[in-house]
GROMACS .gro file of C-alpha atoms in nm:
model
  334
    1MET     CA    1   1.769   0.760  -3.556
    2SER     CA    2   2.063   0.522  -3.545
    3GLU     CA    3   2.039   0.238  -3.286
    4ILE     CA    4   2.297   0.201  -3.031
    5ALA     CA    5   2.563  -0.086  -3.110
    6GLY     CA    6   2.638  -0.359  -2.865
    7ASN     CA    7   2.520  -0.697  -2.755
    8GLY     CA    8   2.447  -0.550  -2.391
    9PRO     CA    9   2.141  -0.390  -2.211
   10SER     CA   10   2.066  -0.053  -2.339
   11ILE     CA   11   1.826   0.223  -2.219
   12ALA     CA   12   1.632   0.474  -2.406
   13ILE     CA   13   1.388   0.709  -2.232
   14SER     CA   14   1.110   0.897  -2.391
   15LEU     CA   15   0.988   1.243  -2.292
   16ALA     CA   16   0.658   1.207  -2.471
   17ASP     CA   17   0.565   0.875  -2.370
   18ARG     CA   18   0.730   0.948  -1.962
   19ARG     CA   19   0.857   0.580  -2.038
   20LEU     CA   20   1.185   0.409  -1.984
   21TYR     CA   21   1.266   0.140  -2.230
   22LEU     CA   22   1.508  -0.141  -2.104
   23SER     CA   23   1.641  -0.354  -2.389
   24GLY     CA   24   1.808  -0.689  -2.248
   25ALA     CA   25   2.097  -0.865  -2.431
   26ASP     CA   26   1.880  -1.102  -2.595
   27GLY     CA   27   1.651  -0.852  -2.756
   28THR     CA   28   1.365  -0.834  -2.544
   29ILE     CA   29   1.214  -0.479  -2.478
   30ARG     CA   30   1.016  -0.374  -2.146
   31SER     CA   31   0.905  -0.045  -2.050
   32PHE     CA   32   0.848   0.109  -1.714
   33PRO     CA   33   0.667   0.472  -1.621
   34VAL     CA   34   0.899   0.768  -1.503
   35ALA     CA   35   0.855   1.077  -1.399
   36ILE     CA   36   1.035   1.373  -1.563
   37GLY     CA   37   1.134   1.718  -1.523
   38ARG     CA   38   0.873   1.985  -1.433
   39PRO     CA   39   0.771   2.251  -1.688
   40GLY     CA   40   1.036   2.466  -1.725
   41VAL     CA   41   1.312   2.220  -1.581
   42PRO     CA   42   1.622   2.158  -1.863
   43ILE     CA   43   1.603   1.806  -1.940
   44PRO     CA   44   1.886   1.655  -2.113
   45LEU     CA   45   1.876   1.507  -2.462
   46GLY     CA   46   2.092   1.279  -2.626
   47ASP     CA   47   2.344   1.000  -2.536
   48SER     CA   48   2.496   0.921  -2.217
   49ALA     CA   49   2.591   0.605  -1.990
   50ILE     CA   50   2.538   0.486  -1.652
   51LEU     CA   51   2.851   0.610  -1.452
   52ARG     CA   52   2.781   0.468  -1.110
   53LYS     CA   53   2.521   0.245  -0.931
   54ARG     CA   54   2.438   0.325  -0.581
   55ARG     CA   55   2.231   0.117  -0.378
   56ASP     CA   56   2.046   0.302  -0.053
   57PRO     CA   57   2.183   0.637  -0.169
   58THR     CA   58   2.233   0.956   0.007
   59TRP     CA   59   2.032   1.251  -0.125
   60ARG     CA   60   2.201   1.585  -0.130
   61PRO     CA   61   2.004   1.858  -0.264
   62THR     CA   62   2.188   2.080  -0.545
   63ALA     CA   63   2.271   2.413  -0.470
   64ASN     CA   64   1.990   2.543  -0.713
   65GLN     CA   65   1.742   2.323  -0.480
   66ARG     CA   66   1.881   2.492  -0.185
   67ARG     CA   67   1.830   2.848  -0.305
   68GLU     CA   68   1.501   2.765  -0.427
   69LYS     CA   69   1.389   2.613  -0.094
   70PRO     CA   70   1.637   2.694   0.175
   71SER     CA   71   1.460   2.447   0.428
   72LEU     CA   72   1.596   2.168   0.246
   73PRO     CA   73   1.867   1.949   0.472
   74ARG     CA   74   2.202   1.918   0.347
   75SER     CA   75   2.157   1.549   0.303
   76VAL     CA   76   1.909   1.297   0.375
   77PRO     CA   77   2.033   0.965   0.464
   78PRO     CA   78   1.901   0.573   0.335
   79GLY     CA   79   1.546   0.551   0.463
   80PRO     CA   80   1.178   0.607   0.385
   81ASP     CA   81   1.212   0.976   0.360
   82ASN     CA   82   1.469   0.968   0.077
   83PRO     CA   83   1.346   1.112  -0.255
   84LEU     CA   84   1.620   0.869  -0.431
   85GLY     CA   85   1.447   0.560  -0.284
   86LYS     CA   86   1.663   0.273  -0.247
   87PHE     CA   87   1.836   0.248  -0.625
   88ALA     CA   88   2.013   0.537  -0.823
   89LEU     CA   89   2.194   0.528  -1.172
   90ASP     CA   90   2.407   0.791  -1.191
   91LEU     CA   91   2.449   0.926  -1.559
   92GLY     CA   92   2.671   1.126  -1.748
   93TRP     CA   93   2.509   1.464  -1.705
   94PRO     CA   94   2.561   1.653  -1.381
   95ALA     CA   95   2.297   1.572  -1.120
   96ILE     CA   96   2.121   1.335  -1.361
   97ALA     CA   97   2.029   1.017  -1.252
   98ILE     CA   98   1.751   0.746  -1.299
   99HIS     CA   99   1.646   0.652  -0.913
  100GLY     CA  100   1.349   0.548  -0.713
  101THR     CA  101   1.139   0.785  -0.517
  102ASN     CA  102   0.953   0.827  -0.192
  103ASP     CA  103   0.666   0.965  -0.397
  104PRO     CA  104   0.515   0.690  -0.621
  105GLU     CA  105   0.223   0.926  -0.721
  106SER     CA  106   0.453   1.146  -0.898
  107VAL     CA  107   0.582   0.873  -1.132
  108GLY     CA  108   0.423   0.929  -1.476
  109ARG     CA  109   0.411   1.325  -1.442
  110GLN     CA  110   0.621   1.621  -1.504
  111ALA     CA  111   0.722   1.639  -1.146
  112SER     CA  112   1.118   1.603  -1.070
  113GLY     CA  113   1.404   1.849  -1.089
  114GLY     CA  114   1.534   1.678  -1.374
  115CYS     CA  115   1.612   1.357  -1.301
  116PHE     CA  116   1.381   1.010  -1.405
  117ARG     CA  117   1.231   0.896  -1.113
  118MET     CA  118   1.093   0.524  -1.121
  119LEU     CA  119   0.861   0.324  -0.897
  120PRO     CA  120   1.035   0.128  -0.635
  121ALA     CA  121   0.984  -0.228  -0.768
  122ASP     CA  122   1.055  -0.094  -1.123
  123ILE     CA  123   1.388   0.085  -1.041
  124GLU     CA  124   1.518  -0.250  -0.852
  125THR     CA  125   1.455  -0.457  -1.180
  126VAL     CA  126   1.685  -0.222  -1.375
  127PHE     CA  127   1.916  -0.168  -1.115
  128ALA     CA  128   1.985  -0.543  -1.124
  129ALA     CA  129   1.959  -0.572  -1.504
  130THR     CA  130   2.229  -0.294  -1.589
  131GLU     CA  131   2.565  -0.216  -1.534
  132VAL     CA  132   2.825   0.042  -1.510
  133GLY     CA  133   2.856   0.150  -1.879
  134THR     CA  134   2.515   0.046  -1.993
  135PRO     CA  135   2.395   0.321  -2.282
  136VAL     CA  136   2.164   0.544  -2.194
  137ARG     CA  137   1.946   0.770  -2.451
  138VAL     CA  138   1.710   1.049  -2.379
  139VAL     CA  139   1.497   1.150  -2.662
  140ARG     CA  140   1.185   1.368  -2.709
  141ASP     CA  141   0.962   1.176  -2.949
  142SER     CA  142   0.750   0.892  -2.817
  143LEU     CA  143   0.884   0.546  -2.905
  144SER     CA  144   0.606   0.336  -2.837
  145GLY     CA  145   0.503   0.110  -3.105
  146SER     CA  146   0.826   0.265  -3.290
  147PRO     CA  147   0.986   0.060  -3.575
  148GLN     CA  148   1.312   0.143  -3.493
  149MET     CA  149   1.396   0.178  -3.137
  150PRO     CA  150   1.722   0.399  -3.022
  151MET     CA  151   1.849   0.086  -2.870
  152ALA     CA  152   2.023  -0.275  -2.945
  153THR     CA  153   1.734  -0.472  -3.056
  154SER     CA  154   1.730  -0.854  -3.155
  155PRO     CA  155   1.639  -0.929  -3.543
  156ALA     CA  156   1.346  -1.194  -3.366
  157THR     CA  157   1.206  -0.842  -3.215
  158ALA     CA  158   0.870  -0.759  -3.416
  159PRO     CA  159   0.929  -0.408  -3.494
  160ALA     CA  160   0.586  -0.281  -3.533
  161ARG     CA  161   0.467  -0.418  -3.218
  162THR     CA  162   0.366  -0.196  -2.941
  163LEU     CA  163   0.628  -0.266  -2.678
  164PRO     CA  164   0.502  -0.475  -2.364
  165VAL     CA  165   0.501  -0.252  -2.034
  166ALA     CA  166   0.715  -0.388  -1.783
  167ASP     CA  167   0.647  -0.714  -1.542
  168ARG     CA  168   0.615  -0.451  -1.224
  169ALA     CA  169   0.504  -0.154  -1.406
  170ALA     CA  170   0.313  -0.026  -1.099
  171PRO     CA  171   0.306  -0.050  -0.715
  172LEU     CA  172  -0.055  -0.205  -0.749
  173ALA     CA  173   0.116  -0.491  -0.924
  174THR     CA  174   0.132  -0.784  -0.668
  175ARG     CA  175   0.481  -0.917  -0.577
  176GLN     CA  176   0.340  -1.299  -0.515
  177PRO     CA  177   0.340  -1.553  -0.797
  178PRO     CA  178   0.051  -1.498  -1.052
  179LYS     CA  179  -0.263  -1.742  -0.945
  180PRO     CA  180  -0.497  -1.838  -1.198
  181LEU     CA  181  -0.847  -1.715  -1.175
  182PRO     CA  182  -1.104  -1.969  -1.089
  183SER     CA  183  -1.252  -2.092  -1.407
  184PRO     CA  184  -1.648  -2.066  -1.420
  185ALA     CA  185  -1.838  -2.365  -1.437
  186VAL     CA  186  -1.940  -2.422  -1.796
  187ALA     CA  187  -2.346  -2.477  -1.802
  188THR     CA  188  -2.415  -2.762  -2.072
  189ALA     CA  189  -2.724  -2.636  -2.318
  190ALA     CA  190  -2.980  -2.919  -2.489
  191GLY     CA  191  -2.913  -2.885  -2.851
  192VAL     CA  192  -3.206  -2.798  -3.077
  193SER     CA  193  -3.254  -3.145  -3.198
  194SER     CA  194  -3.286  -3.289  -2.842
  195PRO     CA  195  -3.618  -3.481  -2.751
  196GLN     CA  196  -3.809  -3.278  -2.536
  197PRO     CA  197  -3.788  -3.456  -2.166
  198ALA     CA  198  -4.074  -3.652  -2.045
  199PRO     CA  199  -4.324  -3.518  -1.816
  200GLY     CA  200  -4.244  -3.481  -1.463
  201PRO     CA  201  -4.129  -3.246  -1.199
  202SER     CA  202  -3.912  -2.971  -1.339
  203PRO     CA  203  -3.510  -3.037  -1.294
  204ARG     CA  204  -3.362  -2.849  -1.042
  205PRO     CA  205  -3.154  -2.562  -1.218
  206SER     CA  206  -2.771  -2.634  -1.229
  207GLN     CA  207  -2.604  -2.458  -0.972
  208GLY     CA  208  -2.326  -2.206  -1.059
  209PRO     CA  209  -2.015  -2.175  -0.903
  210PRO     CA  210  -2.017  -2.048  -0.580
  211PRO     CA  211  -1.988  -1.662  -0.552
  212GLU     CA  212  -1.640  -1.537  -0.480
  213PRO     CA  213  -1.574  -1.405  -0.119
  214PRO     CA  214  -1.541  -1.049  -0.070
  215PRO     CA  215  -1.121  -0.959  -0.097
  216GLN     CA  216  -0.993  -0.876   0.197
  217PRO     CA  217  -0.884  -0.512   0.252
  218VAL     CA  218  -0.543  -0.431   0.186
  219ALA     CA  219  -0.402  -0.148   0.370
  220ASP     CA  220  -0.206   0.125   0.187
  221SER     CA  221   0.158   0.084   0.237
  222ARG     CA  222   0.203   0.460   0.241
  223CYS     CA  223   0.007   0.532   0.546
  224PRO     CA  224   0.310   0.532   0.792
  225THR     CA  225   0.484   0.845   0.589
  226VAL     CA  226   0.168   1.052   0.446
  227THR     CA  227   0.129   1.390   0.566
  228ALA     CA  228  -0.112   1.542   0.299
  229PRO     CA  229  -0.436   1.586   0.536
  230LEU     CA  230  -0.686   1.387   0.331
  231ARG     CA  231  -0.453   1.083   0.294
  232ARG     CA  232  -0.375   1.109   0.648
  233MET     CA  233  -0.784   1.109   0.730
  234ILE     CA  234  -0.830   0.806   0.527
  235CYS     CA  235  -0.506   0.623   0.686
  236ASP     CA  236  -0.641   0.746   1.060
  237VAL     CA  237  -1.027   0.687   1.032
  238PRO     CA  238  -1.113   0.304   1.042
  239ALA     CA  239  -1.409   0.346   0.833
  240LEU     CA  240  -1.229   0.527   0.557
  241ALA     CA  241  -0.944   0.291   0.568
  242LEU     CA  242  -1.191   0.014   0.541
  243LEU     CA  243  -1.339   0.126   0.185
  244ASP     CA  244  -1.002   0.222   0.084
  245GLY     CA  245  -0.871  -0.136   0.159
  246ARG     CA  246  -1.145  -0.308  -0.010
  247ALA     CA  247  -1.089  -0.090  -0.309
  248ARG     CA  248  -0.721  -0.200  -0.300
  249GLY     CA  249  -0.775  -0.557  -0.209
  250ALA     CA  250  -1.013  -0.608  -0.541
  251GLN     CA  251  -0.740  -0.466  -0.745
  252GLU     CA  252  -0.483  -0.711  -0.597
  253ARG     CA  253  -0.721  -0.996  -0.634
  254PHE     CA  254  -0.770  -0.940  -0.989
  255LEU     CA  255  -0.420  -0.863  -1.054
  256ALA     CA  256  -0.307  -1.190  -0.897
  257GLY     CA  257  -0.520  -1.377  -1.122
  258ILE     CA  258  -0.343  -1.264  -1.445
  259ALA     CA  259  -0.129  -1.523  -1.565
  260ASP     CA  260   0.040  -1.361  -1.847
  261PRO     CA  261   0.365  -1.066  -1.676
  262ALA     CA  262   0.282  -0.822  -1.979
  263GLU     CA  263  -0.093  -0.837  -1.915
  264ARG     CA  264  -0.062  -0.819  -1.563
  265ALA     CA  265   0.155  -0.521  -1.566
  266ALA     CA  266  -0.049  -0.318  -1.839
  267ALA     CA  267  -0.368  -0.383  -1.588
  268ALA     CA  268  -0.187  -0.243  -1.305
  269TYR     CA  269  -0.063   0.037  -1.485
  270ASP     CA  270  -0.427   0.143  -1.639
  271LEU     CA  271  -0.553   0.066  -1.230
  272ILE     CA  272  -0.277   0.301  -1.075
  273ARG     CA  273  -0.362   0.581  -1.325
  274GLU     CA  274  -0.745   0.555  -1.235
  275GLU     CA  275  -0.640   0.580  -0.881
  276ARG     CA  276  -0.435   0.911  -0.939
  277ARG     CA  277  -0.717   1.059  -1.091
  278PHE     CA  278  -0.917   0.969  -0.832
  279HIS     CA  279  -0.692   1.148  -0.574
  280GLU     CA  280  -0.699   1.420  -0.787
  281ARG     CA  281  -1.089   1.460  -0.779
  282ILE     CA  282  -1.118   1.389  -0.399
  283ALA     CA  283  -0.867   1.675  -0.365
  284ALA     CA  284  -1.068   1.905  -0.518
  285LEU     CA  285  -1.385   1.788  -0.381
  286CYS     CA  286  -1.299   1.727  -0.034
  287TRP     CA  287  -1.059   2.005   0.032
  288ILE     CA  288  -0.917   2.084   0.340
  289ARG     CA  289  -0.719   2.401   0.364
  290SER     CA  290  -0.376   2.398   0.539
  291GLY     CA  291  -0.416   2.471   0.909
  292THR     CA  292  -0.774   2.388   0.948
  293GLU     CA  293  -0.706   2.019   0.973
  294GLY     CA  294  -0.810   2.050   1.371
  295ASP     CA  295  -1.168   2.218   1.304
  296PRO     CA  296  -1.417   1.981   1.388
  297HIS     CA  297  -1.642   2.115   1.154
  298VAL     CA  298  -1.374   2.115   0.861
  299ALA     CA  299  -1.288   1.733   0.968
  300ALA     CA  300  -1.662   1.609   0.991
  301SER     CA  301  -1.735   1.771   0.640
  302ALA     CA  302  -1.422   1.626   0.468
  303ARG     CA  303  -1.495   1.283   0.663
  304SER     CA  304  -1.865   1.278   0.491
  305CYS     CA  305  -1.710   1.387   0.173
  306LEU     CA  306  -1.440   1.105   0.156
  307THR     CA  307  -1.728   0.827   0.296
  308THR     CA  308  -1.911   0.908  -0.034
  309ALA     CA  309  -1.621   0.921  -0.254
  310LEU     CA  310  -1.448   0.618  -0.141
  311GLY     CA  311  -1.809   0.417  -0.165
  312ARG     CA  312  -1.809   0.524  -0.496
  313ARG     CA  313  -1.462   0.434  -0.555
  314VAL     CA  314  -1.538   0.064  -0.443
  315ASP     CA  315  -1.786   0.053  -0.724
  316ASP     CA  316  -1.571   0.250  -0.957
  317VAL     CA  317  -1.271  -0.027  -0.916
  318ALA     CA  318  -1.547  -0.293  -0.989
  319GLU     CA  319  -1.647  -0.146  -1.304
  320ARG     CA  320  -1.305  -0.083  -1.445
  321ILE     CA  321  -1.176  -0.427  -1.358
  322ALA     CA  322  -1.482  -0.574  -1.537
  323THR     CA  323  -1.374  -0.359  -1.808
  324LEU     CA  324  -1.013  -0.492  -1.823
  325ARG     CA  325  -1.174  -0.830  -1.832
  326GLY     CA  326  -1.342  -0.779  -2.123
  327GLY     CA  327  -1.665  -0.659  -2.023
  328SER     CA  328  -1.744  -0.967  -1.815
  329ARG     CA  329  -1.876  -0.896  -1.476
  330MET     CA  330  -1.716  -0.982  -1.170
  331ALA     CA  331  -1.824  -1.263  -0.934
  332ALA     CA  332  -1.841  -1.060  -0.660
  333ARG     CA  333  -1.863  -0.693  -0.579
  334PRO     CA  334  -1.549  -0.590  -0.385
   0.00000   0.00000   0.00000
């Protein structure tokens, strides 16, 4: 596959990977998860370019979208309900853009009407790094670890390495500068040739580092706008919000302690995928039928189900973080 010529930034989107690869002028490559078109929705392939950059765009449904869903408004102004998010990059294909979203959980899935949705922090990064005229290529095949990327690359770029994920590849990645994790105290062991200690009182065992305090709960930033009954219940019931916040706090504390940006982004993406799988499980397990949210018996059953599921979620997050740390145990449970 021929490369896009030029020394400026360029973009390639892989439908197989569901990722956008941004090549910088210096040859560095970052990748970001994207949502692609739903099954049955035509997705453009081939070469295009950024024709227009829009900050705080207004969303106007296409005629086809309005036919499929007549209740759609003619336009949605900038704001939290705008499906385009805060940034949009219009491409050369009609009604196709790379843009943000007000539904972060859809990113990484086949969920769009043909555009390429990105997480809010990611589209902000790509928006700032590109200009009108930046080449864009959409391919069907995977580009992860590809020896020949369909974008401008530098000879210094190792061709066979798997491309690192972006610095802010998932909403769980903290926006604060990374803080190194506290180094554990190193216990001094006696050598095999050391003399035996003189008789006397047994020495006091060396004290290890004090346990880390449990992380502060972190509220779900989506709570002001969520409408799904189960998610709404988690946000509105303090006990459920606390369990959910403890899991989020453990994740953010862990991510803040990873100094390497690529490793932090990869860990964040792994955790967000786990969170999506958890949401799918509780949606099936603690299901509330539409229109029955006000039934006290249904609500009580859902609360009980969510309490059990979120309690397990706290433990699952701790185990997942231990795995990402290389199998080491966390100093404290979240």
